[in-house]
mmCIF file of C-alpha atoms in Angstrom:
data_model
loop_
_atom_site.group_PDB
_atom_site.id
_atom_site.type_symbol
_atom_site.label_atom_id
_atom_site.label_comp_id
_atom_site.label_asym_id
_atom_site.label_seq_id
_atom_site.Cartn_x
_atom_site.Cartn_y
_atom_site.Cartn_z
ATOM 1 C CA MET A 1 0.101 85.224 173.466
ATOM 2 C CA GLU A 2 -3.444 86.190 172.797
ATOM 3 C CA ALA A 3 -5.900 89.068 172.459
ATOM 4 C CA PRO A 4 -6.544 91.350 169.504
ATOM 5 C CA ALA A 5 -5.470 94.942 169.218
ATOM 6 C CA ALA A 6 -7.757 97.585 170.623
ATOM 7 C CA PRO A 7 -8.341 100.582 168.358
ATOM 8 C CA ARG A 8 -7.551 103.359 170.846
ATOM 9 C CA ASN A 9 -6.237 103.955 174.346
ATOM 10 C CA PRO A 10 -8.767 106.186 176.128
ATOM 11 C CA ALA A 11 -6.014 107.670 178.311
ATOM 12 C CA ASP A 12 -4.148 108.862 175.200
ATOM 13 C CA PRO A 13 -6.455 109.841 172.349
ATOM 14 C CA GLY A 14 -3.448 110.101 169.992
ATOM 15 C CA GLY A 15 -2.238 106.575 170.685
ATOM 16 C CA VAL A 16 -3.007 103.171 169.237
ATOM 17 C CA THR A 17 -3.028 100.273 171.713
ATOM 18 C CA ALA A 18 -2.674 96.500 171.592
ATOM 19 C CA GLU A 19 -3.480 94.350 174.630
ATOM 20 C CA ILE A 20 -1.472 91.125 174.894
ATOM 21 C CA VAL A 21 -1.559 88.302 177.439
ATOM 22 C CA VAL A 22 1.812 86.634 178.043
ATOM 23 C CA ASN A 23 1.885 83.307 179.891
ATOM 24 C CA SER A 24 5.610 82.643 180.384
ATOM 25 C CA PRO A 25 9.064 84.251 180.300
ATOM 26 C CA GLU A 26 9.690 82.605 176.898
ATOM 27 C CA GLN A 27 6.532 84.241 175.540
ATOM 28 C CA MET A 28 7.762 87.594 176.915
ATOM 29 C CA LYS A 29 11.033 87.123 174.994
ATOM 30 C CA GLU A 30 9.031 86.180 171.901
ATOM 31 C CA LEU A 31 7.014 89.383 172.282
ATOM 32 C CA GLY A 32 10.336 91.260 172.304
ATOM 33 C CA ARG A 33 11.472 89.449 169.140
ATOM 34 C CA ARG A 34 8.187 90.357 167.402
ATOM 35 C CA LEU A 35 8.438 93.943 168.564
ATOM 36 C CA ALA A 36 11.980 94.171 167.178
ATOM 37 C CA LYS A 37 10.566 93.652 163.674
ATOM 38 C CA LEU A 38 8.590 96.888 164.041
ATOM 39 C CA LEU A 39 11.462 98.999 165.381
ATOM 40 C CA ARG A 40 13.921 101.197 163.522
ATOM 41 C CA ALA A 41 16.615 103.710 164.357
ATOM 42 C CA GLY A 42 15.140 106.659 166.222
ATOM 43 C CA ASP A 43 12.546 104.672 168.129
ATOM 44 C CA LEU A 44 12.048 105.190 171.855
ATOM 45 C CA VAL A 45 10.459 102.350 173.818
ATOM 46 C CA MET A 46 9.351 102.943 177.404
ATOM 47 C CA LEU A 47 8.790 99.923 179.670
ATOM 48 C CA THR A 48 6.694 100.286 182.814
ATOM 49 C CA GLY A 49 5.882 97.539 185.293
ATOM 50 C CA GLU A 50 6.484 96.268 188.792
ATOM 51 C CA LEU A 51 9.743 94.614 189.804
ATOM 52 C CA GLY A 52 9.792 91.189 188.174
ATOM 53 C CA ALA A 53 7.178 92.106 185.569
ATOM 54 C CA GLY A 54 9.428 91.067 182.678
ATOM 55 C CA LYS A 55 10.887 94.342 181.388
ATOM 56 C CA THR A 56 14.425 92.995 181.039
ATOM 57 C CA THR A 57 13.169 89.653 179.671
ATOM 58 C CA LEU A 58 11.275 91.531 176.966
ATOM 59 C CA THR A 59 14.393 93.588 176.218
ATOM 60 C CA ARG A 60 16.418 90.350 175.832
ATOM 61 C CA GLY A 61 13.970 89.331 173.123
ATOM 62 C CA LEU A 62 14.340 92.752 171.504
ATOM 63 C CA GLY A 63 18.109 92.318 171.497
ATOM 64 C CA GLU A 64 17.774 88.896 169.860
ATOM 65 C CA GLY A 65 15.345 90.273 167.291
ATOM 66 C CA LEU A 66 17.584 93.242 166.501
ATOM 67 C CA GLY A 67 20.657 91.002 166.286
ATOM 68 C CA VAL A 68 22.778 92.929 168.768
ATOM 69 C CA ARG A 69 26.057 91.961 170.410
ATOM 70 C CA GLY A 70 26.289 91.055 174.048
ATOM 71 C CA ALA A 71 23.966 89.546 176.581
ATOM 72 C CA VAL A 72 21.104 91.876 177.431
ATOM 73 C CA THR A 73 21.025 92.140 181.214
ATOM 74 C CA SER A 74 19.496 94.644 183.580
ATOM 75 C CA PRO A 75 21.421 97.929 183.463
ATOM 76 C CA THR A 76 20.329 98.845 187.011
ATOM 77 C CA PHE A 77 23.815 99.458 188.363
ATOM 78 C CA VAL A 78 25.326 101.016 185.245
ATOM 79 C CA ILE A 79 22.185 102.985 184.250
ATOM 80 C CA ALA A 80 22.694 102.347 180.492
ATOM 81 C CA ARG A 81 24.240 99.722 178.227
ATOM 82 C CA VAL A 82 24.849 100.000 174.489
ATOM 83 C CA HIS A 83 24.569 96.822 172.411
ATOM 84 C CA PRO A 84 25.972 97.329 168.878
ATOM 85 C CA SER A 85 24.248 95.570 166.010
ATOM 86 C CA LEU A 86 25.811 92.465 164.481
ATOM 87 C CA ALA A 87 23.353 92.590 161.589
ATOM 88 C CA GLY A 88 23.861 96.114 160.227
ATOM 89 C CA GLY A 89 20.853 97.506 162.081
ATOM 90 C CA PRO A 90 20.639 100.127 164.797
ATOM 91 C CA PRO A 91 22.342 99.599 168.150
ATOM 92 C CA LEU A 92 20.162 98.926 171.190
ATOM 93 C CA VAL A 93 20.587 101.374 174.069
ATOM 94 C CA HIS A 94 19.095 99.810 177.214
ATOM 95 C CA VAL A 95 18.491 102.243 180.078
ATOM 96 C CA ASP A 96 17.248 101.643 183.613
ATOM 97 C CA ALA A 97 15.912 104.935 184.958
ATOM 98 C CA TYR A 98 14.762 103.460 188.284
ATOM 99 C CA ARG A 99 17.394 105.289 190.349
ATOM 100 C CA LEU A 100 17.081 108.521 188.393
ATOM 101 C CA GLY A 101 14.598 110.824 190.033
ATOM 102 C CA GLY A 102 15.237 114.162 188.366
ATOM 103 C CA GLY A 103 13.270 113.609 185.185
ATOM 104 C CA LEU A 104 14.715 114.793 181.924
ATOM 105 C CA ASP A 105 17.495 116.794 183.644
ATOM 106 C CA GLU A 106 19.195 113.608 184.879
ATOM 107 C CA MET A 107 18.395 111.781 181.652
ATOM 108 C CA GLU A 108 20.174 114.514 179.685
ATOM 109 C CA ASP A 109 23.420 113.470 181.371
ATOM 110 C CA LEU A 110 23.099 110.170 179.476
ATOM 111 C CA ASP A 111 22.998 112.008 176.099
ATOM 112 C CA LEU A 112 20.039 109.923 174.958
ATOM 113 C CA ASP A 113 18.917 112.682 172.632
ATOM 114 C CA VAL A 114 22.236 112.293 170.776
ATOM 115 C CA SER A 115 21.817 108.500 170.524
ATOM 116 C CA LEU A 116 18.116 108.579 169.660
ATOM 117 C CA SER A 117 18.359 109.266 165.943
ATOM 118 C CA ASP A 118 20.611 106.294 165.168
ATOM 119 C CA SER A 119 19.618 103.825 167.912
ATOM 120 C CA VAL A 120 16.662 101.989 169.350
ATOM 121 C CA ILE A 121 16.428 103.223 172.932
ATOM 122 C CA VAL A 122 14.620 101.133 175.535
ATOM 123 C CA VAL A 123 14.049 102.797 178.912
ATOM 124 C CA GLU A 124 12.845 100.788 181.887
ATOM 125 C CA TRP A 125 11.096 102.928 184.510
ATOM 126 C CA GLY A 126 11.104 105.874 182.079
ATOM 127 C CA GLU A 127 7.546 107.078 182.600
ATOM 128 C CA GLY A 128 7.568 110.746 183.586
ATOM 129 C CA LYS A 129 11.262 111.008 182.696
ATOM 130 C CA VAL A 130 11.837 110.583 178.961
ATOM 131 C CA GLU A 131 8.637 111.575 177.162
ATOM 132 C CA GLU A 132 10.137 114.933 176.201
ATOM 133 C CA LEU A 133 12.877 113.248 174.161
ATOM 134 C CA THR A 134 10.498 112.726 171.237
ATOM 135 C CA ASP A 135 6.862 113.125 170.223
ATOM 136 C CA ASP A 136 6.906 109.542 168.912
ATOM 137 C CA ARG A 137 7.333 106.660 171.327
ATOM 138 C CA LEU A 138 6.095 103.227 172.168
ATOM 139 C CA HIS A 139 4.970 102.621 175.739
ATOM 140 C CA LEU A 140 4.601 99.113 177.133
ATOM 141 C CA LEU A 141 2.798 98.798 180.448
ATOM 142 C CA ILE A 142 3.291 95.319 181.950
ATOM 143 C CA HIS A 143 0.923 94.155 184.702
ATOM 144 C CA ARG A 144 1.525 91.036 186.792
ATOM 145 C CA ALA A 145 -0.023 89.530 189.895
ATOM 146 C CA VAL A 146 1.761 90.787 192.999
ATOM 147 C CA GLY A 147 2.276 89.155 196.370
ATOM 148 C CA ASP A 148 3.046 85.552 197.189
ATOM 149 C CA THR A 149 2.300 83.952 193.824
ATOM 150 C CA THR A 150 3.957 81.849 191.162
ATOM 151 C CA ASP A 151 1.617 83.242 188.507
ATOM 152 C CA GLU A 152 3.583 83.835 185.300
ATOM 153 C CA VAL A 153 0.735 85.604 183.466
ATOM 154 C CA ARG A 154 1.441 89.164 182.355
ATOM 155 C CA HIS A 155 -0.943 91.625 180.720
ATOM 156 C CA VAL A 156 0.914 93.937 178.366
ATOM 157 C CA ALA A 157 -0.627 97.129 176.989
ATOM 158 C CA VAL A 158 1.380 98.440 174.035
ATOM 159 C CA THR A 159 0.596 102.042 173.104
ATOM 160 C CA GLY A 160 2.087 103.832 170.143
ATOM 161 C CA VAL A 161 2.192 107.592 170.596
ATOM 162 C CA GLY A 162 2.770 110.057 167.788
ATOM 163 C CA GLU A 163 2.762 110.075 164.015
ATOM 164 C CA ARG A 164 5.406 107.322 163.750
ATOM 165 C CA TRP A 165 3.064 104.777 165.354
ATOM 166 C CA GLY A 166 -0.225 105.998 163.872
ATOM 167 C CA SER A 167 -0.117 103.621 160.912
ATOM 168 C CA VAL A 168 1.715 100.686 162.535
ATOM 169 C CA ASP A 169 -0.394 97.570 163.110
ATOM 170 C CA LEU A 170 0.410 96.690 166.710
ATOM 171 C CA GLY A 171 -1.966 93.755 166.399
ATOM 172 C CA VAL A 172 0.887 91.725 164.834
ATOM 173 C CA LEU A 173 2.426 91.565 168.312
ATOM 174 C CA SER A 174 -0.352 89.300 169.557
ATOM 175 C CA ALA A 175 -0.233 86.908 166.602
#
């Protein structure tokens, strides 16, 4: 992983952004493990990226870093999975909002607002659907080459939104 943190995301004047280049699935998991060190109960993490970008791989690393029970797999067909902590930390709630089209109305059926205060919630495909859950969130936008390619390189933009992330050094993610 490489690249220093950028001071601001021009698209979100209230956010702080780090740009990270990831060269392999193992590095994506390592990014998740590093990110886990910054997370605490009440944090919402939104993951955006094409199919195969590495959202679930990153979440596996988060699960390892948080010390949760159970294999972290894509929750596509169950919508959400809860992974309790084995280390006394917050549980990981892993949500795949890909098939949910109704925005926050459909998300409310999952009771994420109830889980948010005592869990780390990771939502794949959550952009435009979960922002209203909290003013503070971390948004990871994962870009990869598309088409007929074996390119493993991913460009990850990590943006912290809200007061919670204003003083967090996201640059540690690219170390």
